[in-house]
């Protein structure tokens, strides 16, 4: 049997090499997991993992909420709910200086409440909000920066697929995590709007005249979003349904609302199912790879060794937390959100438990850190999503536009670390 330390080091090198070669993260983690485990215990028990792990992940009832929430977001997008959120935000906030930018953030938040995906939120709002802001004379860095930052709300405001994956990895209650994300999500909206008004006050066009009749009429288009949020998150908060039942209910309600409003026909429903299936398969592939990689971590005792290393640094609990968050920020420069959660949380979570931090609080803290990674160069997943759709907007322009929002995220992160009650208050009332 090979030395576990050498196997661990070689495994991580192989993992990062494969990711650099654009091997899908789930496949890369699975290969390292199986061959790393085999190097320590032998290939026969390692190959046996392939007969049990995929079935265990696919058959896990707690994970079935992920495809339901993904389907709900796809159906909501295809039935035009995102456009209605933007129109309502524009009607109520358009009178202020920079009103379209504020409306975009509000619409991103509303869409995040039924979508759960940052990339989907950014992509949808790029198509809807970016042309409008251009038409009213917003500078390219402002408009693209607002959409990129607003899109990150998709992984914080519940229901969040990333929070659901974190709950699965750390064996936490996903319903409690969703509720814990509500207040931080509202604070994120306020901070982003404040960043727009403060950082771009000299670049923002004047608002448009307020029309009460138009504003009131716009509310008729967002009742579906409010209903879905109340039915899904409200039902979980009061313990009426389990998270999986809430996800299934949300997907069914979204489809029924689209059919009743004559926005979803058989062809569009089928296309939504196919799109949701593709996304779900991609996530399940990553999760299966993560389970196999977890066996590799366990057999090499990597989490325990990292825990001992960080403890021996003797920098205190919050010093160690700062090191972990700093590591996540650096990782965010080269990894996407899901990869960071699945790859790094199993390694650092034992450290967090040993330091006595609340796992629900840490989950939200990590998601906020991941949000930063989604708009931080050189990767910045949301930035590349916008650039892919709006090819005439250079990456440098978008990265310049997100700088005020990066500062806002760092301030929020400090606030949540200093005052954990901001995150834990609502869960404590459940």
PDB file of C-alpha atoms in Angstrom, residues 1-258:
ATOM      1  CA  UNK A   1       0.000   0.000   0.000  1.00  0.00           C
ATOM      2  CA  UNK A   2       1.217   3.481  -0.862  1.00  0.00           C
ATOM      3  CA  UNK A   3       1.914   6.204   1.689  1.00  0.00           C
ATOM      4  CA  UNK A   4      -1.356   8.086   2.275  1.00  0.00           C
ATOM      5  CA  UNK A   5       0.333  11.508   2.358  1.00  0.00           C
ATOM      6  CA  UNK A   6       1.952  10.924  -1.030  1.00  0.00           C
ATOM      7  CA  UNK A   7      -1.325   9.616  -2.442  1.00  0.00           C
ATOM      8  CA  UNK A   8      -3.194  12.654  -1.131  1.00  0.00           C
ATOM      9  CA  UNK A   9      -0.684  15.070  -2.643  1.00  0.00           C
ATOM     10  CA  UNK A  10      -0.635  13.239  -5.975  1.00  0.00           C
ATOM     11  CA  UNK A  11      -4.438  13.082  -5.977  1.00  0.00           C
ATOM     12  CA  UNK A  12      -4.876  16.827  -5.552  1.00  0.00           C
ATOM     13  CA  UNK A  13      -2.243  17.548  -8.207  1.00  0.00           C
ATOM     14  CA  UNK A  14      -4.020  15.183 -10.611  1.00  0.00           C
ATOM     15  CA  UNK A  15      -7.363  16.802  -9.801  1.00  0.00           C
ATOM     16  CA  UNK A  16      -6.181  20.322 -10.581  1.00  0.00           C
ATOM     17  CA  UNK A  17      -4.375  19.173 -13.722  1.00  0.00           C
ATOM     18  CA  UNK A  18      -7.575  17.563 -15.009  1.00  0.00           C
ATOM     19  CA  UNK A  19      -9.593  20.685 -14.193  1.00  0.00           C
ATOM     20  CA  UNK A  20      -6.991  22.784 -16.051  1.00  0.00           C
ATOM     21  CA  UNK A  21      -7.478  20.452 -19.022  1.00  0.00           C
ATOM     22  CA  UNK A  22     -11.237  21.136 -18.859  1.00  0.00           C
ATOM     23  CA  UNK A  23     -12.174  17.665 -17.626  1.00  0.00           C
ATOM     24  CA  UNK A  24     -15.639  18.020 -16.009  1.00  0.00           C
ATOM     25  CA  UNK A  25     -15.256  18.453 -12.243  1.00  0.00           C
ATOM     26  CA  UNK A  26     -17.495  15.471 -11.418  1.00  0.00           C
ATOM     27  CA  UNK A  27     -15.492  13.125 -13.651  1.00  0.00           C
ATOM     28  CA  UNK A  28     -12.181  14.475 -12.305  1.00  0.00           C
ATOM     29  CA  UNK A  29     -13.249  14.008  -8.674  1.00  0.00           C
ATOM     30  CA  UNK A  30     -14.553  10.516  -9.403  1.00  0.00           C
ATOM     31  CA  UNK A  31     -11.334   9.411 -11.100  1.00  0.00           C
ATOM     32  CA  UNK A  32      -9.151  10.766  -8.291  1.00  0.00           C
ATOM     33  CA  UNK A  33     -11.466   9.213  -5.721  1.00  0.00           C
ATOM     34  CA  UNK A  34     -11.413   5.724  -7.220  1.00  0.00           C
ATOM     35  CA  UNK A  35      -7.725   5.541  -8.160  1.00  0.00           C
ATOM     36  CA  UNK A  36      -6.612   7.331  -4.971  1.00  0.00           C
ATOM     37  CA  UNK A  37      -8.631   4.907  -2.843  1.00  0.00           C
ATOM     38  CA  UNK A  38      -7.223   2.040  -4.892  1.00  0.00           C
ATOM     39  CA  UNK A  39      -3.649   3.202  -4.337  1.00  0.00           C
ATOM     40  CA  UNK A  40      -4.145   2.906  -0.577  1.00  0.00           C
ATOM     41  CA  UNK A  41      -6.522  -0.055  -0.214  1.00  0.00           C
ATOM     42  CA  UNK A  42      -6.303  -1.872  -3.547  1.00  0.00           C
ATOM     43  CA  UNK A  43      -8.212  -1.566  -6.803  1.00  0.00           C
ATOM     44  CA  UNK A  44     -10.792  -4.282  -6.092  1.00  0.00           C
ATOM     45  CA  UNK A  45     -12.413  -2.436  -3.133  1.00  0.00           C
ATOM     46  CA  UNK A  46     -11.993   0.825  -5.059  1.00  0.00           C
ATOM     47  CA  UNK A  47     -13.938  -0.504  -8.042  1.00  0.00           C
ATOM     48  CA  UNK A  48     -16.614  -1.799  -5.678  1.00  0.00           C
ATOM     49  CA  UNK A  49     -17.309   1.841  -4.821  1.00  0.00           C
ATOM     50  CA  UNK A  50     -18.530   2.339  -8.392  1.00  0.00           C
ATOM     51  CA  UNK A  51     -21.245  -0.274  -7.874  1.00  0.00           C
ATOM     52  CA  UNK A  52     -22.765   1.418  -4.832  1.00  0.00           C
ATOM     53  CA  UNK A  53     -22.028   5.163  -4.806  1.00  0.00           C
ATOM     54  CA  UNK A  54     -23.929   6.230  -7.963  1.00  0.00           C
ATOM     55  CA  UNK A  55     -27.074   4.360  -6.910  1.00  0.00           C
ATOM     56  CA  UNK A  56     -26.841   5.744  -3.379  1.00  0.00           C
ATOM     57  CA  UNK A  57     -26.706   9.324  -4.650  1.00  0.00           C
ATOM     58  CA  UNK A  58     -29.424   8.951  -7.276  1.00  0.00           C
ATOM     59  CA  UNK A  59     -31.780   7.142  -4.875  1.00  0.00           C
ATOM     60  CA  UNK A  60     -31.291   9.630  -2.017  1.00  0.00           C
ATOM     61  CA  UNK A  61     -34.724  11.141  -1.305  1.00  0.00           C
ATOM     62  CA  UNK A  62     -33.210  14.261   0.255  1.00  0.00           C
ATOM     63  CA  UNK A  63     -31.526  15.146  -3.043  1.00  0.00           C
ATOM     64  CA  UNK A  64     -34.698  14.889  -5.100  1.00  0.00           C
ATOM     65  CA  UNK A  65     -35.540  18.501  -4.266  1.00  0.00           C
ATOM     66  CA  UNK A  66     -32.704  19.667  -6.563  1.00  0.00           C
ATOM     67  CA  UNK A  67     -34.298  18.640  -9.899  1.00  0.00           C
ATOM     68  CA  UNK A  68     -37.661  19.975  -8.702  1.00  0.00           C
ATOM     69  CA  UNK A  69     -36.231  23.403  -7.870  1.00  0.00           C
ATOM     70  CA  UNK A  70     -34.327  23.438 -11.166  1.00  0.00           C
ATOM     71  CA  UNK A  71     -37.534  22.594 -13.038  1.00  0.00           C
ATOM     72  CA  UNK A  72     -39.396  25.334 -11.169  1.00  0.00           C
ATOM     73  CA  UNK A  73     -36.784  27.885 -12.260  1.00  0.00           C
ATOM     74  CA  UNK A  74     -36.832  26.747 -15.894  1.00  0.00           C
ATOM     75  CA  UNK A  75     -40.636  26.820 -16.045  1.00  0.00           C
ATOM     76  CA  UNK A  76     -40.676  30.280 -14.420  1.00  0.00           C
ATOM     77  CA  UNK A  77     -38.190  31.560 -17.000  1.00  0.00           C
ATOM     78  CA  UNK A  78     -40.066  30.106 -19.960  1.00  0.00           C
ATOM     79  CA  UNK A  79     -43.401  31.469 -18.723  1.00  0.00           C
ATOM     80  CA  UNK A  80     -42.074  35.052 -18.592  1.00  0.00           C
ATOM     81  CA  UNK A  81     -42.068  35.620 -14.831  1.00  0.00           C
ATOM     82  CA  UNK A  82     -38.602  37.193 -14.927  1.00  0.00           C
ATOM     83  CA  UNK A  83     -39.742  39.883 -17.374  1.00  0.00           C
ATOM     84  CA  UNK A  84     -42.724  40.685 -15.158  1.00  0.00           C
ATOM     85  CA  UNK A  85     -40.423  41.125 -12.162  1.00  0.00           C
ATOM     86  CA  UNK A  86     -38.297  43.582 -14.137  1.00  0.00           C
ATOM     87  CA  UNK A  87     -41.318  45.564 -15.318  1.00  0.00           C
ATOM     88  CA  UNK A  88     -42.664  45.829 -11.767  1.00  0.00           C
ATOM     89  CA  UNK A  89     -39.276  46.985 -10.479  1.00  0.00           C
ATOM     90  CA  UNK A  90     -39.029  49.529 -13.283  1.00  0.00           C
ATOM     91  CA  UNK A  91     -42.521  50.873 -12.563  1.00  0.00           C
ATOM     92  CA  UNK A  92     -41.807  51.418  -8.840  1.00  0.00           C
ATOM     93  CA  UNK A  93     -38.089  52.305  -8.842  1.00  0.00           C
ATOM     94  CA  UNK A  94     -37.695  53.899 -12.268  1.00  0.00           C
ATOM     95  CA  UNK A  95     -38.398  57.395 -10.899  1.00  0.00           C
ATOM     96  CA  UNK A  96     -35.124  57.436  -8.952  1.00  0.00           C
ATOM     97  CA  UNK A  97     -31.777  58.348 -10.423  1.00  0.00           C
ATOM     98  CA  UNK A  98     -30.365  55.066 -11.699  1.00  0.00           C
ATOM     99  CA  UNK A  99     -33.808  53.539 -11.365  1.00  0.00           C
ATOM    100  CA  UNK A 100     -33.250  50.929 -14.070  1.00  0.00           C
ATOM    101  CA  UNK A 101     -30.164  49.638 -12.277  1.00  0.00           C
ATOM    102  CA  UNK A 102     -32.121  49.425  -9.016  1.00  0.00           C
ATOM    103  CA  UNK A 103     -34.960  47.699 -10.874  1.00  0.00           C
ATOM    104  CA  UNK A 104     -32.528  45.116 -12.239  1.00  0.00           C
ATOM    105  CA  UNK A 105     -31.302  44.247  -8.746  1.00  0.00           C
ATOM    106  CA  UNK A 106     -34.887  43.987  -7.481  1.00  0.00           C
ATOM    107  CA  UNK A 107     -35.843  41.792 -10.441  1.00  0.00           C
ATOM    108  CA  UNK A 108     -32.796  39.552  -9.874  1.00  0.00           C
ATOM    109  CA  UNK A 109     -33.854  39.120  -6.251  1.00  0.00           C
ATOM    110  CA  UNK A 110     -37.433  38.302  -7.217  1.00  0.00           C
ATOM    111  CA  UNK A 111     -36.364  35.821  -9.851  1.00  0.00           C
ATOM    112  CA  UNK A 112     -33.849  34.253  -7.458  1.00  0.00           C
ATOM    113  CA  UNK A 113     -36.746  33.476  -5.125  1.00  0.00           C
ATOM    114  CA  UNK A 114     -38.135  31.010  -7.674  1.00  0.00           C
ATOM    115  CA  UNK A 115     -34.996  30.013  -9.565  1.00  0.00           C
ATOM    116  CA  UNK A 116     -32.191  29.060  -7.165  1.00  0.00           C
ATOM    117  CA  UNK A 117     -29.420  29.433  -9.729  1.00  0.00           C
ATOM    118  CA  UNK A 118     -26.997  32.326 -10.059  1.00  0.00           C
ATOM    119  CA  UNK A 119     -26.003  31.557 -13.641  1.00  0.00           C
ATOM    120  CA  UNK A 120     -29.644  31.271 -14.746  1.00  0.00           C
ATOM    121  CA  UNK A 121     -30.500  34.565 -13.029  1.00  0.00           C
ATOM    122  CA  UNK A 122     -27.577  36.369 -14.665  1.00  0.00           C
ATOM    123  CA  UNK A 123     -28.316  34.906 -18.100  1.00  0.00           C
ATOM    124  CA  UNK A 124     -32.011  35.777 -17.920  1.00  0.00           C
ATOM    125  CA  UNK A 125     -31.464  39.334 -16.735  1.00  0.00           C
ATOM    126  CA  UNK A 126     -28.757  39.925 -19.340  1.00  0.00           C
ATOM    127  CA  UNK A 127     -31.375  39.345 -22.035  1.00  0.00           C
ATOM    128  CA  UNK A 128     -34.038  41.460 -20.314  1.00  0.00           C
ATOM    129  CA  UNK A 129     -32.338  44.286 -18.424  1.00  0.00           C
ATOM    130  CA  UNK A 130     -29.155  44.962 -20.402  1.00  0.00           C
ATOM    131  CA  UNK A 131     -30.944  46.157 -23.589  1.00  0.00           C
ATOM    132  CA  UNK A 132     -33.205  48.441 -21.519  1.00  0.00           C
ATOM    133  CA  UNK A 133     -30.295  50.057 -19.674  1.00  0.00           C
ATOM    134  CA  UNK A 134     -28.494  50.586 -22.970  1.00  0.00           C
ATOM    135  CA  UNK A 135     -31.576  52.243 -24.418  1.00  0.00           C
ATOM    136  CA  UNK A 136     -31.655  54.736 -21.535  1.00  0.00           C
ATOM    137  CA  UNK A 137     -27.960  55.581 -21.843  1.00  0.00           C
ATOM    138  CA  UNK A 138     -26.383  53.611 -18.987  1.00  0.00           C
ATOM    139  CA  UNK A 139     -22.602  53.147 -19.354  1.00  0.00           C
ATOM    140  CA  UNK A 140     -21.614  49.583 -20.271  1.00  0.00           C
ATOM    141  CA  UNK A 141     -19.604  49.006 -17.088  1.00  0.00           C
ATOM    142  CA  UNK A 142     -22.540  50.059 -14.898  1.00  0.00           C
ATOM    143  CA  UNK A 143     -25.196  48.008 -16.690  1.00  0.00           C
ATOM    144  CA  UNK A 144     -23.106  44.834 -17.004  1.00  0.00           C
ATOM    145  CA  UNK A 145     -21.769  45.129 -13.446  1.00  0.00           C
ATOM    146  CA  UNK A 146     -25.288  45.435 -12.046  1.00  0.00           C
ATOM    147  CA  UNK A 147     -26.483  42.328 -13.905  1.00  0.00           C
ATOM    148  CA  UNK A 148     -23.415  40.281 -12.887  1.00  0.00           C
ATOM    149  CA  UNK A 149     -23.758  41.217  -9.213  1.00  0.00           C
ATOM    150  CA  UNK A 150     -27.536  40.888  -9.164  1.00  0.00           C
ATOM    151  CA  UNK A 151     -27.219  37.397 -10.607  1.00  0.00           C
ATOM    152  CA  UNK A 152     -25.276  36.209  -7.555  1.00  0.00           C
ATOM    153  CA  UNK A 153     -28.448  36.603  -5.495  1.00  0.00           C
ATOM    154  CA  UNK A 154     -29.644  33.391  -7.147  1.00  0.00           C
ATOM    155  CA  UNK A 155     -27.506  31.218  -4.849  1.00  0.00           C
ATOM    156  CA  UNK A 156     -28.349  33.044  -1.601  1.00  0.00           C
ATOM    157  CA  UNK A 157     -32.035  33.910  -1.696  1.00  0.00           C
ATOM    158  CA  UNK A 158     -33.977  30.668  -1.139  1.00  0.00           C
ATOM    159  CA  UNK A 159     -34.600  28.276  -2.716  1.00  0.00           C
ATOM    160  CA  UNK A 160     -30.893  27.899  -3.487  1.00  0.00           C
ATOM    161  CA  UNK A 161     -29.436  24.837  -5.205  1.00  0.00           C
ATOM    162  CA  UNK A 162     -26.001  25.597  -3.724  1.00  0.00           C
ATOM    163  CA  UNK A 163     -27.427  25.712  -0.181  1.00  0.00           C
ATOM    164  CA  UNK A 164     -29.217  22.423  -0.882  1.00  0.00           C
ATOM    165  CA  UNK A 165     -25.930  20.804  -1.925  1.00  0.00           C
ATOM    166  CA  UNK A 166     -24.188  22.218   1.166  1.00  0.00           C
ATOM    167  CA  UNK A 167     -26.968  20.739   3.319  1.00  0.00           C
ATOM    168  CA  UNK A 168     -26.451  17.327   1.699  1.00  0.00           C
ATOM    169  CA  UNK A 169     -22.676  17.368   2.168  1.00  0.00           C
ATOM    170  CA  UNK A 170     -22.793  18.513   5.804  1.00  0.00           C
ATOM    171  CA  UNK A 171     -26.006  16.646   6.749  1.00  0.00           C
ATOM    172  CA  UNK A 172     -27.868  19.804   7.758  1.00  0.00           C
ATOM    173  CA  UNK A 173     -31.578  20.608   7.493  1.00  0.00           C
ATOM    174  CA  UNK A 174     -32.043  22.235   4.094  1.00  0.00           C
ATOM    175  CA  UNK A 175     -35.247  23.963   5.199  1.00  0.00           C
ATOM    176  CA  UNK A 176     -33.434  25.681   8.068  1.00  0.00           C
ATOM    177  CA  UNK A 177     -30.660  26.753   5.678  1.00  0.00           C
ATOM    178  CA  UNK A 178     -33.183  28.244   3.265  1.00  0.00           C
ATOM    179  CA  UNK A 179     -34.810  30.250   6.053  1.00  0.00           C
ATOM    180  CA  UNK A 180     -31.364  31.374   7.273  1.00  0.00           C
ATOM    181  CA  UNK A 181     -30.697  32.872   3.829  1.00  0.00           C
ATOM    182  CA  UNK A 182     -33.716  35.207   3.845  1.00  0.00           C
ATOM    183  CA  UNK A 183     -32.377  38.112   5.949  1.00  0.00           C
ATOM    184  CA  UNK A 184     -28.872  37.996   4.394  1.00  0.00           C
ATOM    185  CA  UNK A 185     -30.590  38.019   0.996  1.00  0.00           C
ATOM    186  CA  UNK A 186     -32.533  41.177   1.876  1.00  0.00           C
ATOM    187  CA  UNK A 187     -29.369  42.823   3.200  1.00  0.00           C
ATOM    188  CA  UNK A 188     -27.581  41.911  -0.044  1.00  0.00           C
ATOM    189  CA  UNK A 189     -30.283  43.712  -2.040  1.00  0.00           C
ATOM    190  CA  UNK A 190     -29.898  46.860   0.074  1.00  0.00           C
ATOM    191  CA  UNK A 191     -26.089  46.769  -0.125  1.00  0.00           C
ATOM    192  CA  UNK A 192     -26.144  46.339  -3.901  1.00  0.00           C
ATOM    193  CA  UNK A 193     -28.593  49.180  -4.336  1.00  0.00           C
ATOM    194  CA  UNK A 194     -26.443  51.324  -2.050  1.00  0.00           C
ATOM    195  CA  UNK A 195     -23.367  50.434  -4.119  1.00  0.00           C
ATOM    196  CA  UNK A 196     -25.163  51.580  -7.273  1.00  0.00           C
ATOM    197  CA  UNK A 197     -26.165  54.930  -5.795  1.00  0.00           C
ATOM    198  CA  UNK A 198     -22.805  55.640  -4.129  1.00  0.00           C
ATOM    199  CA  UNK A 199     -20.258  54.319  -6.619  1.00  0.00           C
ATOM    200  CA  UNK A 200     -22.019  55.415  -9.796  1.00  0.00           C
ATOM    201  CA  UNK A 201     -23.786  58.562  -8.665  1.00  0.00           C
ATOM    202  CA  UNK A 202     -22.106  60.620 -11.408  1.00  0.00           C
ATOM    203  CA  UNK A 203     -22.802  58.074 -14.148  1.00  0.00           C
ATOM    204  CA  UNK A 204     -26.465  57.308 -13.553  1.00  0.00           C
ATOM    205  CA  UNK A 205     -29.130  58.783 -15.861  1.00  0.00           C
ATOM    206  CA  UNK A 206     -32.109  60.588 -14.397  1.00  0.00           C
ATOM    207  CA  UNK A 207     -35.212  58.601 -13.570  1.00  0.00           C
ATOM    208  CA  UNK A 208     -38.477  58.580 -15.461  1.00  0.00           C
ATOM    209  CA  UNK A 209     -41.718  60.203 -14.207  1.00  0.00           C
ATOM    210  CA  UNK A 210     -43.642  58.033 -11.744  1.00  0.00           C
ATOM    211  CA  UNK A 211     -47.014  56.769 -12.968  1.00  0.00           C
ATOM    212  CA  UNK A 212     -49.160  55.421 -10.143  1.00  0.00           C
ATOM    213  CA  UNK A 213     -51.566  53.646 -12.460  1.00  0.00           C
ATOM    214  CA  UNK A 214     -48.711  51.877 -14.261  1.00  0.00           C
ATOM    215  CA  UNK A 215     -47.031  50.965 -10.967  1.00  0.00           C
ATOM    216  CA  UNK A 216     -50.205  49.465  -9.514  1.00  0.00           C
ATOM    217  CA  UNK A 217     -50.905  47.607 -12.751  1.00  0.00           C
ATOM    218  CA  UNK A 218     -47.413  46.108 -12.671  1.00  0.00           C
ATOM    219  CA  UNK A 219     -48.211  44.329  -9.403  1.00  0.00           C
ATOM    220  CA  UNK A 220     -50.742  42.145 -11.207  1.00  0.00           C
ATOM    221  CA  UNK A 221     -47.858  40.471 -12.996  1.00  0.00           C
ATOM    222  CA  UNK A 222     -45.876  39.412  -9.924  1.00  0.00           C
ATOM    223  CA  UNK A 223     -48.600  37.665  -7.922  1.00  0.00           C
ATOM    224  CA  UNK A 224     -47.368  34.325  -9.246  1.00  0.00           C
ATOM    225  CA  UNK A 225     -43.849  34.906  -7.892  1.00  0.00           C
ATOM    226  CA  UNK A 226     -45.192  35.933  -4.481  1.00  0.00           C
ATOM    227  CA  UNK A 227     -47.514  32.922  -4.391  1.00  0.00           C
ATOM    228  CA  UNK A 228     -44.697  30.523  -5.224  1.00  0.00           C
ATOM    229  CA  UNK A 229     -42.374  32.022  -2.625  1.00  0.00           C
ATOM    230  CA  UNK A 230     -45.023  31.854   0.099  1.00  0.00           C
ATOM    231  CA  UNK A 231     -46.062  28.314  -0.830  1.00  0.00           C
ATOM    232  CA  UNK A 232     -42.500  26.997  -0.958  1.00  0.00           C
ATOM    233  CA  UNK A 233     -40.538  28.896   1.709  1.00  0.00           C
ATOM    234  CA  UNK A 234     -43.536  29.736   3.927  1.00  0.00           C
ATOM    235  CA  UNK A 235     -44.689  26.119   4.016  1.00  0.00           C
ATOM    236  CA  UNK A 236     -41.192  24.960   4.982  1.00  0.00           C
ATOM    237  CA  UNK A 237     -40.866  27.649   7.661  1.00  0.00           C
ATOM    238  CA  UNK A 238     -44.097  26.610   9.371  1.00  0.00           C
ATOM    239  CA  UNK A 239     -43.274  22.927   9.016  1.00  0.00           C
ATOM    240  CA  UNK A 240     -46.276  22.149   6.830  1.00  0.00           C
ATOM    241  CA  UNK A 241     -44.203  20.269   4.254  1.00  0.00           C
ATOM    242  CA  UNK A 242     -40.719  18.853   3.925  1.00  0.00           C
ATOM    243  CA  UNK A 243     -38.227  20.639   1.629  1.00  0.00           C
ATOM    244  CA  UNK A 244     -38.659  17.946  -1.034  1.00  0.00           C
ATOM    245  CA  UNK A 245     -42.454  18.251  -0.906  1.00  0.00           C
ATOM    246  CA  UNK A 246     -42.128  22.034  -1.117  1.00  0.00           C
ATOM    247  CA  UNK A 247     -39.888  21.730  -4.190  1.00  0.00           C
ATOM    248  CA  UNK A 248     -42.310  19.353  -5.923  1.00  0.00           C
ATOM    249  CA  UNK A 249     -45.242  21.630  -5.060  1.00  0.00           C
ATOM    250  CA  UNK A 250     -43.383  24.652  -6.405  1.00  0.00           C
ATOM    251  CA  UNK A 251     -42.582  22.940  -9.712  1.00  0.00           C
ATOM    252  CA  UNK A 252     -46.181  21.764 -10.140  1.00  0.00           C
ATOM    253  CA  UNK A 253     -47.640  25.181  -9.248  1.00  0.00           C
ATOM    254  CA  UNK A 254     -45.273  26.954 -11.637  1.00  0.00           C
ATOM    255  CA  UNK A 255     -46.373  24.677 -14.470  1.00  0.00           C
ATOM    256  CA  UNK A 256     -50.081  25.084 -13.635  1.00  0.00           C
ATOM    257  CA  UNK A 257     -49.765  28.884 -13.438  1.00  0.00           C
ATOM    258  CA  UNK A 258     -48.027  28.924 -16.825  1.00  0.00           C
TER     259      UNK A 258
END
